[in-house]
Amino acid sequence: MSNLIQAIRGMNDITPEDSVWWLHFETIVREWAHAYGYQNIRMPIVEKTDLFVRSIGEVTDIVEKEMYSFEDSLNGDKLTLRPEGTASCLRAVLQNNLLHQGPQRLYYSGPMFRHERPQKGRYRQFHQVGVEALGFNGPDVDAELIVMTADLWQRLGLRNIELQLNTLGTSEERAAHRAELVTYLEANAELLDEDGKRRLHSNPLRVLDTKNPQMQALVEAAPKLIDFIGDVSRQHFETLQSLLRQAGIDFVINPRLVRGLDYYNLTVFEWVTSELGAQGTVCGGGRYDGLIEMLGGKPTPACGFGMGIERLLLLMQAQGLNQPAVCVDAYIACFGDAAMGFALQAAQRLRQAGLAVQLHCGGGSFKSQMRKADASGARVAVIIGDDEVAGRQLSIKPLRGEGKQQLVALADAAAHIKHLED
Ligand code: ATP
Ligand code: MG
């Protein structure tokens, strides 16, 4: 055992037992995205490093210290395992000229990679579902995206997730705020921790995002972005709030919500739970009107969000939701030389009628095969011995409830099993 190779820290296997949660989640997400008219898009996992540096921003946590970057050993290209999906999605949209066909509503899901300290709800390979609405000014589409997330929690059976909302205004408004903020922080430089000092000139807004309790008073008293927000931005924010109220969606305004990526403007939001400890944000997003142009496209308004699948699954489990059951309908046990050929045929016939069927392989006693049938979770055991082969019949034994074992013609077996299940 000692020389077994282990997975990389923070990168986890999803075993079949966990996987039932993932499959259940993925089915719901697919139906949900379809219900809102969002189309699926799939991008590569590796991109040029520059894509993320340009879009996420050079002095963000992600680009400064969380990216898995490496050099292509053949041509020296600088490459990165994607830490998030929006940049890749926009690159793909631009490269494939999708915006020529008009605005796009897109979603994707898959692994993301960040070099963080692994802990509950925080991994180095984790999975996100991302949704992007490209080519809409909002705030109608901003509201749609938020309504959509609220609906997803309901479809998943989740409760008690708080919606936090803020506006970041325009880049001019942020610049005016930033100038005052820098002046304020410079005047209080002795109160800044190391991260704070480093960000003071590179990304002062991020100083406000500190988790250091010793800096809370300083942050509370800092100039607030909301006081620099102009009429147009304010109107956007107010209309969004009004739309959410009409949709019956509760929210709190969190003026300190700035998000960890540089590209946002106007609307930003997070869905936060108190049931997962420190890793409480299950979904975050907002508007990023400048990003498509920054990546070389025509100026195009855009809005989207990403959610952490592991955190949502942890929350489903923390809230006591039932483990989704994934069992076959029938388990076929078979005895004797002639039985296997007939069993293969019978299994195929039942599957064609829409049943999930597990065929016993490897022989063994009646007792051991029936034990396996029970453990499979199947509703019925189908028993095939010499008599069944001779009569082209199946013995069908219900494994749950009261029903009696019955001998049924192969042609009637599927209907019989389905009838038992109702
Ligand atoms: P956090 O503040 O928790 O680090 P973030 O702001 O870096 O989150 P985003 O970039 O907005 O996260 O990603 C969207 C979502 O992806 C998060 O809300 C979270 O649910 C999930 N997520 C982010 N990083 C991780 C990670 N390392 N492990 C698991 N899930 C993650
Ligand atoms: Mg993070």
CSV table of C-alpha atoms and ligand atoms in Angstrom, one decimal:
chain,number,residue,atom,x,y,z
A,1,MET,CA,0.0,0.0,0.0
A,2,SER,CA,2.7,2.4,0.9
A,3,ASN,CA,3.9,3.0,-2.7
A,4,LEU,CA,0.4,3.7,-4.0
A,5,ILE,CA,0.4,7.0,-5.9
A,6,GLN,CA,-2.0,9.5,-4.3
A,7,ALA,CA,-4.1,12.2,-6.0
A,8,ILE,CA,-2.8,15.7,-5.8
A,9,ARG,CA,-3.8,17.6,-2.6
A,10,GLY,CA,-7.0,19.6,-3.1
A,11,MET,CA,-7.9,17.6,-6.2
A,12,ASN,CA,-10.5,15.0,-5.4
A,13,ASP,CA,-12.0,11.8,-6.8
A,14,ILE,CA,-15.7,11.7,-7.1
A,15,THR,CA,-16.6,8.1,-6.2
A,16,PRO,CA,-19.8,6.5,-7.3
A,17,GLU,CA,-21.4,7.1,-4.0
A,18,ASP,CA,-20.8,10.9,-4.3
A,19,SER,CA,-21.4,10.8,-8.0
A,20,VAL,CA,-25.1,10.2,-7.6
A,21,TRP,CA,-25.3,13.7,-6.1
A,22,TRP,CA,-23.4,15.1,-9.1
A,23,LEU,CA,-25.6,13.4,-11.7
A,24,HIS,CA,-28.7,14.6,-9.9
A,25,PHE,CA,-27.3,18.1,-9.8
A,26,GLU,CA,-26.3,18.0,-13.5
A,27,THR,CA,-29.7,16.8,-14.6
A,28,ILE,CA,-31.5,19.6,-12.8
A,29,VAL,CA,-29.0,22.2,-14.1
A,30,ARG,CA,-29.5,21.1,-17.7
A,31,GLU,CA,-33.3,21.3,-17.4
A,32,TRP,CA,-33.0,24.6,-15.6
A,33,ALA,CA,-30.7,26.3,-18.2
A,34,HIS,CA,-33.0,25.0,-21.0
A,35,ALA,CA,-36.1,26.4,-19.3
A,36,TYR,CA,-34.5,29.9,-19.6
A,37,GLY,CA,-33.3,29.5,-23.1
A,38,TYR,CA,-29.6,29.3,-22.3
A,39,GLN,CA,-27.4,27.2,-24.7
A,40,ASN,CA,-24.5,25.0,-23.6
A,41,ILE,CA,-21.0,25.9,-24.6
A,42,ARG,CA,-17.8,24.0,-23.9
A,43,MET,CA,-14.3,25.4,-23.8
A,44,PRO,CA,-10.8,23.9,-23.4
A,45,ILE,CA,-9.4,23.6,-19.9
A,46,VAL,CA,-6.0,25.1,-20.8
A,47,GLU,CA,-5.7,28.6,-22.2
A,48,LYS,CA,-3.0,31.2,-22.8
A,49,THR,CA,-2.0,32.7,-19.5
A,50,ASP,CA,-2.4,36.2,-21.0
A,51,LEU,CA,-6.2,35.6,-21.4
A,52,PHE,CA,-6.6,35.5,-17.6
A,53,VAL,CA,-4.1,38.2,-16.9
A,54,ARG,CA,-5.9,40.6,-19.2
A,55,SER,CA,-9.4,39.8,-18.1
A,56,ILE,CA,-9.2,38.9,-14.4
A,57,GLY,CA,-6.6,41.6,-13.6
A,58,GLU,CA,-3.0,41.5,-12.7
A,59,VAL,CA,-3.3,42.3,-9.0
A,60,THR,CA,-6.2,40.0,-8.1
A,61,ASP,CA,-5.7,37.0,-5.8
A,62,ILE,CA,-6.3,34.7,-8.7
A,63,VAL,CA,-3.7,36.0,-11.0
A,64,GLU,CA,-1.2,36.9,-8.3
A,65,LYS,CA,-1.1,33.6,-6.6
A,66,GLU,CA,-3.7,31.1,-7.5
A,67,MET,CA,-3.1,30.2,-11.1
A,68,TYR,CA,-1.6,26.9,-12.3
A,69,SER,CA,0.6,28.2,-15.0
A,70,PHE,CA,3.3,26.4,-17.0
A,71,GLU,CA,5.3,26.7,-20.1
A,72,ASP,CA,4.6,24.5,-23.1
A,73,SER,CA,7.8,22.5,-23.3
A,74,LEU,CA,7.6,22.4,-27.2
A,75,ASN,CA,7.2,26.1,-28.0
A,76,GLY,CA,7.6,28.0,-24.8
A,77,ASP,CA,4.0,29.3,-24.8
A,78,LYS,CA,2.8,30.4,-21.4
A,79,LEU,CA,-0.3,28.4,-20.5
A,80,THR,CA,-2.7,28.2,-17.6
A,81,LEU,CA,-5.3,25.7,-16.3
A,82,ARG,CA,-8.4,27.9,-16.3
A,83,PRO,CA,-9.2,29.4,-12.9
A,84,GLU,CA,-12.7,30.5,-13.9
A,85,GLY,CA,-14.9,30.3,-17.0
A,86,THR,CA,-15.9,33.7,-18.1
A,87,ALA,CA,-12.7,34.7,-19.8
A,88,SER,CA,-12.6,31.4,-21.8
A,89,CYS,CA,-16.2,31.7,-22.7
A,90,LEU,CA,-15.8,35.2,-24.1
A,91,ARG,CA,-12.7,34.1,-25.9
A,92,ALA,CA,-14.6,31.3,-27.5
A,93,VAL,CA,-17.6,33.6,-28.4
A,94,LEU,CA,-15.2,36.1,-30.1
A,95,GLN,CA,-13.2,33.5,-31.8
A,96,ASN,CA,-16.3,31.8,-33.2
A,97,ASN,CA,-18.1,35.0,-34.0
A,98,LEU,CA,-21.1,34.1,-32.1
A,99,LEU,CA,-22.2,37.7,-31.4
A,100,HIS,CA,-22.7,38.2,-35.2
A,101,GLN,CA,-25.9,36.1,-34.7
A,102,GLY,CA,-27.1,38.6,-32.0
A,103,PRO,CA,-27.1,38.4,-28.2
A,104,GLN,CA,-26.1,35.1,-26.6
A,105,ARG,CA,-27.4,33.3,-23.6
A,106,LEU,CA,-24.8,30.7,-22.6
A,107,TYR,CA,-24.0,28.2,-19.9
A,108,TYR,CA,-21.2,25.8,-19.2
A,109,SER,CA,-19.8,23.7,-16.4
A,110,GLY,CA,-16.6,21.9,-15.6
A,111,PRO,CA,-13.4,21.9,-13.6
A,112,MET,CA,-11.5,25.1,-12.6
A,113,PHE,CA,-8.1,25.2,-11.0
A,114,ARG,CA,-6.8,27.5,-8.3
A,115,HIS,CA,-3.8,27.1,-6.1
A,116,GLU,CA,-5.5,27.7,-2.8
A,117,ARG,CA,-5.1,26.2,0.7
A,118,PRO,CA,-7.4,23.1,0.5
A,119,GLN,CA,-10.2,23.0,3.2
A,120,LYS,CA,-13.9,22.2,3.4
A,121,GLY,CA,-15.5,23.9,0.4
A,122,ARG,CA,-12.2,25.1,-1.0
A,123,TYR,CA,-10.2,22.9,-3.4
A,124,ARG,CA,-7.5,23.2,-6.0
A,125,GLN,CA,-9.6,21.5,-8.6
A,126,PHE,CA,-13.2,22.5,-8.2
A,127,HIS,CA,-16.2,22.7,-10.5
A,128,GLN,CA,-18.4,25.6,-11.5
A,129,VAL,CA,-21.5,26.1,-13.5
A,130,GLY,CA,-21.2,29.4,-15.3
A,131,VAL,CA,-23.9,31.4,-17.0
A,132,GLU,CA,-23.3,34.4,-19.3
A,133,ALA,CA,-25.8,36.7,-21.0
A,134,LEU,CA,-24.0,38.7,-23.7
A,135,GLY,CA,-25.3,41.7,-25.6
A,136,PHE,CA,-27.9,42.9,-23.2
A,137,ASN,CA,-27.7,46.2,-21.3
A,138,GLY,CA,-29.8,45.2,-18.4
A,139,PRO,CA,-31.0,45.7,-15.8
A,140,ASP,CA,-33.7,43.3,-17.1
A,141,VAL,CA,-31.2,40.6,-17.9
A,142,ASP,CA,-29.4,41.2,-14.5
A,143,ALA,CA,-32.8,40.5,-12.9
A,144,GLU,CA,-33.3,37.4,-15.1
A,145,LEU,CA,-30.0,36.0,-14.0
A,146,ILE,CA,-30.8,36.5,-10.3
A,147,VAL,CA,-34.3,35.1,-10.7
A,148,MET,CA,-32.7,32.1,-12.4
A,149,THR,CA,-30.4,31.4,-9.6
A,150,ALA,CA,-33.2,31.7,-7.0
A,151,ASP,CA,-35.2,29.2,-9.1
A,152,LEU,CA,-32.2,26.8,-9.1
A,153,TRP,CA,-32.0,26.8,-5.3
A,154,GLN,CA,-35.7,25.9,-5.3
A,155,ARG,CA,-35.3,23.1,-7.9
A,156,LEU,CA,-32.4,21.7,-5.9
A,157,GLY,CA,-34.4,21.9,-2.6
A,158,LEU,CA,-32.1,24.4,-1.0
A,159,ARG,CA,-33.2,27.0,1.6
A,160,ASN,CA,-31.8,29.9,3.5
A,161,ILE,CA,-29.3,31.3,1.0
A,162,GLU,CA,-29.0,35.1,1.3
A,163,LEU,CA,-28.7,37.3,-1.8
A,164,GLN,CA,-26.3,40.2,-1.4
A,165,LEU,CA,-26.3,42.9,-3.9
A,166,ASN,CA,-24.2,45.9,-4.7
A,167,THR,CA,-23.4,48.3,-7.6
A,168,LEU,CA,-19.8,49.1,-8.7
A,169,GLY,CA,-20.9,52.0,-10.9
A,170,THR,CA,-18.9,52.9,-14.0
A,171,SER,CA,-15.2,53.0,-14.4
A,172,GLU,CA,-15.2,56.8,-14.1
A,173,GLU,CA,-17.2,56.7,-10.9
A,174,ARG,CA,-14.8,54.0,-9.6
A,175,ALA,CA,-11.8,56.2,-10.5
A,176,ALA,CA,-13.2,59.2,-8.6
A,177,HIS,CA,-13.9,56.9,-5.6
A,178,ARG,CA,-10.5,55.3,-5.9
A,179,ALA,CA,-8.7,58.6,-5.8
A,180,GLU,CA,-10.4,59.5,-2.5
A,181,LEU,CA,-9.9,56.1,-1.1
A,182,VAL,CA,-6.1,56.2,-1.8
A,183,THR,CA,-5.9,59.6,-0.1
A,184,TYR,CA,-7.7,58.2,2.9
A,185,LEU,CA,-5.7,55.0,3.0
A,186,GLU,CA,-2.4,56.9,2.6
A,187,ALA,CA,-3.4,59.0,5.6
A,188,ASN,CA,-3.9,55.8,7.6
A,189,ALA,CA,-1.1,53.8,6.2
A,190,GLU,CA,0.2,52.7,9.6
A,191,LEU,CA,-3.1,50.8,10.1
A,192,LEU,CA,-2.7,48.7,6.9
A,193,ASP,CA,-1.5,45.1,7.1
A,194,GLU,CA,0.9,43.7,4.5
A,195,ASP,CA,-1.7,42.8,1.9
A,196,GLY,CA,-3.3,46.2,2.4
A,197,LYS,CA,0.0,48.1,1.9
A,198,ARG,CA,0.6,46.1,-1.3
A,199,ARG,CA,-2.9,46.8,-2.6
A,200,LEU,CA,-3.0,50.5,-1.6
A,201,HIS,CA,-1.7,51.6,-5.0
A,202,SER,CA,-2.2,48.6,-7.2
A,203,ASN,CA,-5.9,47.8,-6.3
A,204,PRO,CA,-7.1,49.9,-3.4
A,205,LEU,CA,-10.7,48.7,-3.7
A,206,ARG,CA,-9.5,45.2,-2.7
A,207,VAL,CA,-8.2,46.6,0.6
A,208,LEU,CA,-11.9,47.0,1.5
A,209,ASP,CA,-12.4,43.2,0.9
A,210,THR,CA,-10.0,42.3,3.7
A,211,LYS,CA,-10.9,39.6,6.1
A,212,ASN,CA,-8.4,41.0,8.8
A,213,PRO,CA,-10.5,41.9,11.9
A,214,GLN,CA,-7.9,44.5,12.8
A,215,MET,CA,-8.7,46.5,9.7
A,216,GLN,CA,-12.4,46.5,10.0
A,217,ALA,CA,-12.7,49.9,11.7
A,218,LEU,CA,-10.5,51.4,9.0
A,219,VAL,CA,-12.6,49.8,6.3
A,220,GLU,CA,-15.9,50.9,7.8
A,221,ALA,CA,-14.9,54.6,7.9
A,222,ALA,CA,-13.4,54.6,4.3
A,223,PRO,CA,-15.0,56.7,1.5
A,224,LYS,CA,-17.9,54.6,0.1
A,225,LEU,CA,-18.3,53.9,-3.6
A,226,ILE,CA,-22.0,54.4,-3.3
A,227,ASP,CA,-21.5,58.1,-2.7
A,228,PHE,CA,-19.7,58.4,-6.0
A,229,ILE,CA,-22.3,56.6,-8.1
A,230,GLY,CA,-24.0,58.8,-10.7
A,231,ASP,CA,-27.6,59.0,-11.8
A,232,VAL,CA,-27.5,56.5,-14.6
A,233,SER,CA,-25.8,53.9,-12.5
A,234,ARG,CA,-28.1,54.6,-9.6
A,235,GLN,CA,-31.1,54.2,-11.9
A,236,HIS,CA,-29.8,50.8,-13.1
A,237,PHE,CA,-29.4,49.6,-9.6
A,238,GLU,CA,-32.8,50.9,-8.5
A,239,THR,CA,-34.6,49.3,-11.4
A,240,LEU,CA,-32.9,46.0,-10.7
A,241,GLN,CA,-34.0,46.2,-7.1
A,242,SER,CA,-37.5,47.0,-8.1
A,243,LEU,CA,-37.6,44.0,-10.6
A,244,LEU,CA,-36.3,41.7,-7.8
A,245,ARG,CA,-39.0,42.9,-5.4
A,246,GLN,CA,-41.7,42.3,-8.1
A,247,ALA,CA,-40.3,38.8,-8.5
A,248,GLY,CA,-40.5,38.2,-4.8
A,249,ILE,CA,-36.8,37.8,-4.3
A,250,ASP,CA,-35.4,39.0,-1.0
A,251,PHE,CA,-31.9,40.6,-0.9
A,252,VAL,CA,-29.7,42.7,1.3
A,253,ILE,CA,-27.5,45.5,0.0
A,254,ASN,CA,-23.9,44.9,0.9
A,255,PRO,CA,-21.9,48.1,0.0
A,256,ARG,CA,-18.6,46.2,0.7
A,257,LEU,CA,-19.3,43.5,-1.9
A,258,VAL,CA,-16.6,44.1,-4.6
A,259,ARG,CA,-15.9,40.6,-5.8
A,260,GLY,CA,-12.4,39.2,-6.4
A,261,LEU,CA,-12.1,39.9,-10.1
A,262,ASP,CA,-11.4,43.2,-11.7
A,263,TYR,CA,-13.8,43.1,-14.6
A,264,TYR,CA,-17.1,43.9,-12.9
A,265,ASN,CA,-19.1,47.1,-13.2
A,266,LEU,CA,-22.6,48.1,-12.1
A,267,THR,CA,-24.4,45.0,-10.7
A,268,VAL,CA,-22.5,42.6,-8.5
A,269,PHE,CA,-24.1,39.9,-6.4
A,270,GLU,CA,-23.3,36.9,-4.2
A,271,TRP,CA,-25.5,34.1,-2.8
A,272,VAL,CA,-24.2,33.4,0.7
A,273,THR,CA,-25.0,30.7,3.3
A,274,SER,CA,-24.1,30.5,6.9
A,275,GLU,CA,-24.2,26.7,6.9
A,276,LEU,CA,-20.8,26.0,5.3
A,277,GLY,CA,-18.5,27.8,7.7
A,278,ALA,CA,-16.0,30.2,6.1
A,279,GLN,CA,-16.7,29.0,2.6
A,280,GLY,CA,-20.2,30.5,2.5
A,281,THR,CA,-20.4,32.0,-1.0
A,282,VAL,CA,-22.1,29.5,-3.3
A,283,CYS,CA,-22.6,31.7,-6.3
A,284,GLY,CA,-21.2,35.1,-7.4
A,285,GLY,CA,-21.6,37.3,-10.5
A,286,GLY,CA,-22.4,40.6,-12.0
A,287,ARG,CA,-22.1,42.8,-15.0
A,288,TYR,CA,-18.8,43.1,-16.9
A,289,ASP,CA,-19.6,45.5,-19.8
A,290,GLY,CA,-16.0,46.4,-20.6
A,291,LEU,CA,-14.6,42.9,-20.8
A,292,ILE,CA,-15.5,41.9,-24.3
A,293,GLU,CA,-13.8,45.0,-25.7
A,294,MET,CA,-10.8,44.3,-23.5
A,295,LEU,CA,-10.5,40.9,-25.1
A,296,GLY,CA,-10.5,42.4,-28.6
A,297,GLY,CA,-14.2,42.4,-29.4
A,298,LYS,CA,-16.6,45.2,-30.2
A,299,PRO,CA,-18.0,46.9,-27.1
A,300,THR,CA,-20.8,44.6,-25.9
A,301,PRO,CA,-22.6,44.7,-22.6
A,302,ALA,CA,-22.5,41.5,-20.6
A,303,CYS,CA,-23.5,39.9,-17.4
A,304,GLY,CA,-23.1,36.5,-15.7
A,305,PHE,CA,-22.4,34.4,-12.7
A,306,GLY,CA,-20.5,31.3,-11.5
A,307,MET,CA,-21.4,28.9,-8.8
A,308,GLY,CA,-19.4,26.3,-7.0
A,309,ILE,CA,-20.8,22.9,-7.5
A,310,GLU,CA,-19.0,21.3,-4.5
A,311,ARG,CA,-20.3,24.0,-2.1
A,312,LEU,CA,-23.9,23.5,-3.4
A,313,LEU,CA,-23.6,19.8,-2.9
A,314,LEU,CA,-22.2,20.2,0.6
A,315,LEU,CA,-25.1,22.5,1.3
A,316,MET,CA,-27.7,20.0,0.0
A,317,GLN,CA,-26.2,17.4,2.3
A,318,ALA,CA,-25.9,19.8,5.3
A,319,GLN,CA,-29.6,20.6,4.8
A,320,GLY,CA,-30.5,16.9,5.0
A,321,LEU,CA,-31.7,16.4,1.5
A,322,ASN,CA,-32.2,12.8,0.6
A,323,GLN,CA,-29.4,11.1,-1.3
A,324,PRO,CA,-30.7,10.7,-4.8
A,325,ALA,CA,-31.3,7.0,-5.5
A,326,VAL,CA,-29.8,5.5,-8.7
A,327,CYS,CA,-30.7,1.8,-8.9
A,328,VAL,CA,-31.4,-0.6,-11.7
A,329,ASP,CA,-35.0,-1.9,-12.0
A,330,ALA,CA,-34.0,-5.5,-12.3
A,331,TYR,CA,-31.1,-7.8,-11.4
A,332,ILE,CA,-30.9,-11.0,-13.4
A,333,ALA,CA,-29.6,-14.1,-11.6
A,334,CYS,CA,-29.0,-17.2,-13.8
A,335,PHE,CA,-28.0,-20.8,-13.3
A,336,GLY,CA,-26.9,-23.6,-15.6
A,337,ASP,CA,-25.1,-23.6,-18.9
A,338,ALA,CA,-28.1,-22.8,-21.1
A,339,ALA,CA,-29.2,-19.9,-18.9
A,340,MET,CA,-26.5,-17.3,-19.8
A,341,GLY,CA,-27.4,-17.1,-23.4
A,342,PHE,CA,-31.1,-16.7,-22.7
A,343,ALA,CA,-30.3,-14.2,-19.8
A,344,LEU,CA,-28.3,-12.0,-22.2
A,345,GLN,CA,-31.3,-12.0,-24.6
A,346,ALA,CA,-33.8,-11.3,-21.8
A,347,ALA,CA,-31.8,-8.5,-20.4
A,348,GLN,CA,-31.6,-6.8,-23.8
A,349,ARG,CA,-35.3,-7.2,-24.3
A,350,LEU,CA,-36.1,-5.6,-21.0
A,351,ARG,CA,-33.6,-2.7,-21.7
A,352,GLN,CA,-35.3,-2.0,-25.0
A,353,ALA,CA,-38.5,-1.6,-23.1
A,354,GLY,CA,-36.9,1.1,-21.1
A,355,LEU,CA,-35.9,-0.8,-17.9
A,356,ALA,CA,-32.4,-0.6,-16.4
A,357,VAL,CA,-31.1,-4.2,-15.9
A,358,GLN,CA,-28.0,-5.5,-14.3
A,359,LEU,CA,-27.0,-9.0,-15.4
A,360,HIS,CA,-25.2,-11.2,-12.9
A,361,CYS,CA,-21.8,-12.2,-14.2
A,362,GLY,CA,-19.4,-14.7,-12.7
A,363,GLY,CA,-21.7,-17.5,-11.7
A,364,GLY,CA,-22.1,-18.6,-8.0
A,365,SER,CA,-24.8,-20.2,-5.8
A,366,PHE,CA,-28.4,-19.2,-5.8
A,367,LYS,CA,-27.9,-17.6,-2.3
A,368,SER,CA,-24.9,-15.5,-3.3
A,369,GLN,CA,-26.6,-14.3,-6.5
A,370,MET,CA,-29.7,-13.3,-4.6
A,371,ARG,CA,-27.6,-11.4,-2.1
A,372,LYS,CA,-26.1,-9.4,-4.9
A,373,ALA,CA,-29.6,-8.8,-6.3
A,374,ASP,CA,-30.6,-7.4,-3.0
A,375,ALA,CA,-27.5,-5.2,-2.6
A,376,SER,CA,-28.0,-3.8,-6.1
A,377,GLY,CA,-31.1,-2.0,-4.9
A,378,ALA,CA,-33.1,-3.4,-7.8
A,379,ARG,CA,-36.9,-3.7,-7.4
A,380,VAL,CA,-37.0,-7.2,-8.7
A,381,ALA,CA,-34.8,-10.2,-9.2
A,382,VAL,CA,-35.2,-12.0,-12.5
A,383,ILE,CA,-34.3,-15.7,-12.0
A,384,ILE,CA,-33.4,-17.8,-14.9
A,385,GLY,CA,-32.7,-21.6,-14.7
A,386,ASP,CA,-33.2,-24.6,-17.0
A,387,ASP,CA,-37.0,-24.5,-16.7
A,388,GLU,CA,-37.2,-20.8,-17.6
A,389,VAL,CA,-35.0,-21.4,-20.6
A,390,ALA,CA,-37.1,-24.3,-21.8
A,391,GLY,CA,-40.3,-22.3,-21.5
A,392,ARG,CA,-38.8,-18.9,-22.7
A,393,GLN,CA,-40.1,-17.5,-19.4
A,394,LEU,CA,-38.7,-15.5,-16.5
A,395,SER,CA,-39.3,-15.9,-12.8
A,396,ILE,CA,-39.8,-12.4,-11.4
A,397,LYS,CA,-39.4,-12.0,-7.7
A,398,PRO,CA,-40.2,-8.6,-6.1
A,399,LEU,CA,-37.4,-7.6,-3.7
A,400,ARG,CA,-39.4,-4.8,-2.0
A,401,GLY,CA,-42.8,-5.1,-0.5
A,402,GLU,CA,-45.2,-8.0,-0.4
A,403,GLY,CA,-45.5,-9.3,-4.0
A,404,LYS,CA,-45.0,-13.0,-4.8
A,405,GLN,CA,-42.6,-14.6,-7.2
A,406,GLN,CA,-44.3,-15.2,-10.6
A,407,LEU,CA,-43.4,-17.0,-13.8
A,408,VAL,CA,-44.0,-14.7,-16.8
A,409,ALA,CA,-43.5,-15.1,-20.5
A,410,LEU,CA,-40.5,-13.2,-21.8
A,411,ALA,CA,-42.7,-11.1,-24.1
A,412,ASP,CA,-44.8,-9.9,-21.1
A,413,ALA,CA,-42.0,-9.5,-18.6
A,414,ALA,CA,-41.2,-5.8,-19.1
A,415,ALA,CA,-44.9,-4.8,-18.6
A,416,HIS,CA,-45.1,-7.1,-15.6
A,417,ILE,CA,-42.1,-5.4,-13.9
A,418,LYS,CA,-43.3,-1.9,-14.7
A,419,HIS,CA,-46.7,-2.8,-13.3
A,420,LEU,CA,-45.0,-3.9,-10.1
A,421,GLU,CA,-43.1,-0.6,-9.8
A,422,ASP,CA,-46.3,1.5,-9.9
B,1,ATP,P1,-14.1,32.8,-2.4
B,1,ATP,O1,-14.3,34.1,-1.9
B,1,ATP,O2,-14.8,31.7,-1.7
B,1,ATP,O3,-12.6,32.5,-2.7
B,1,ATP,P2,-14.3,33.6,-5.1
B,1,ATP,O4,-14.8,35.0,-5.1
B,1,ATP,O5,-12.9,33.4,-5.4
B,1,ATP,O6,-14.8,32.8,-3.9
B,1,ATP,P3,-15.5,33.2,-7.7
B,1,ATP,O7,-14.3,33.5,-8.5
B,1,ATP,O8,-16.6,34.2,-7.7
B,1,ATP,O9,-15.1,32.8,-6.2
B,1,ATP,O10,-16.1,31.8,-8.1
B,1,ATP,C1,-17.5,31.5,-8.1
B,1,ATP,C2,-17.9,30.4,-7.1
B,1,ATP,O11,-17.0,29.3,-7.3
B,1,ATP,C3,-17.7,30.8,-5.7
B,1,ATP,O12,-18.8,31.5,-5.2
B,1,ATP,C4,-17.5,29.4,-5.0
B,1,ATP,O13,-18.8,28.9,-4.8
B,1,ATP,C5,-16.8,28.6,-6.0
B,1,ATP,N1,-15.3,28.6,-5.7
B,1,ATP,C6,-14.4,29.5,-5.9
B,1,ATP,N2,-13.2,29.1,-5.5
B,1,ATP,C7,-13.4,27.8,-5.1
B,1,ATP,C8,-12.5,26.8,-4.6
B,1,ATP,N3,-11.2,27.0,-4.5
B,1,ATP,N4,-13.0,25.6,-4.2
B,1,ATP,C9,-14.4,25.4,-4.4
B,1,ATP,N5,-15.2,26.3,-4.8
B,1,ATP,C10,-14.7,27.5,-5.2
B,2,MG,MG,-11.2,33.0,-4.1
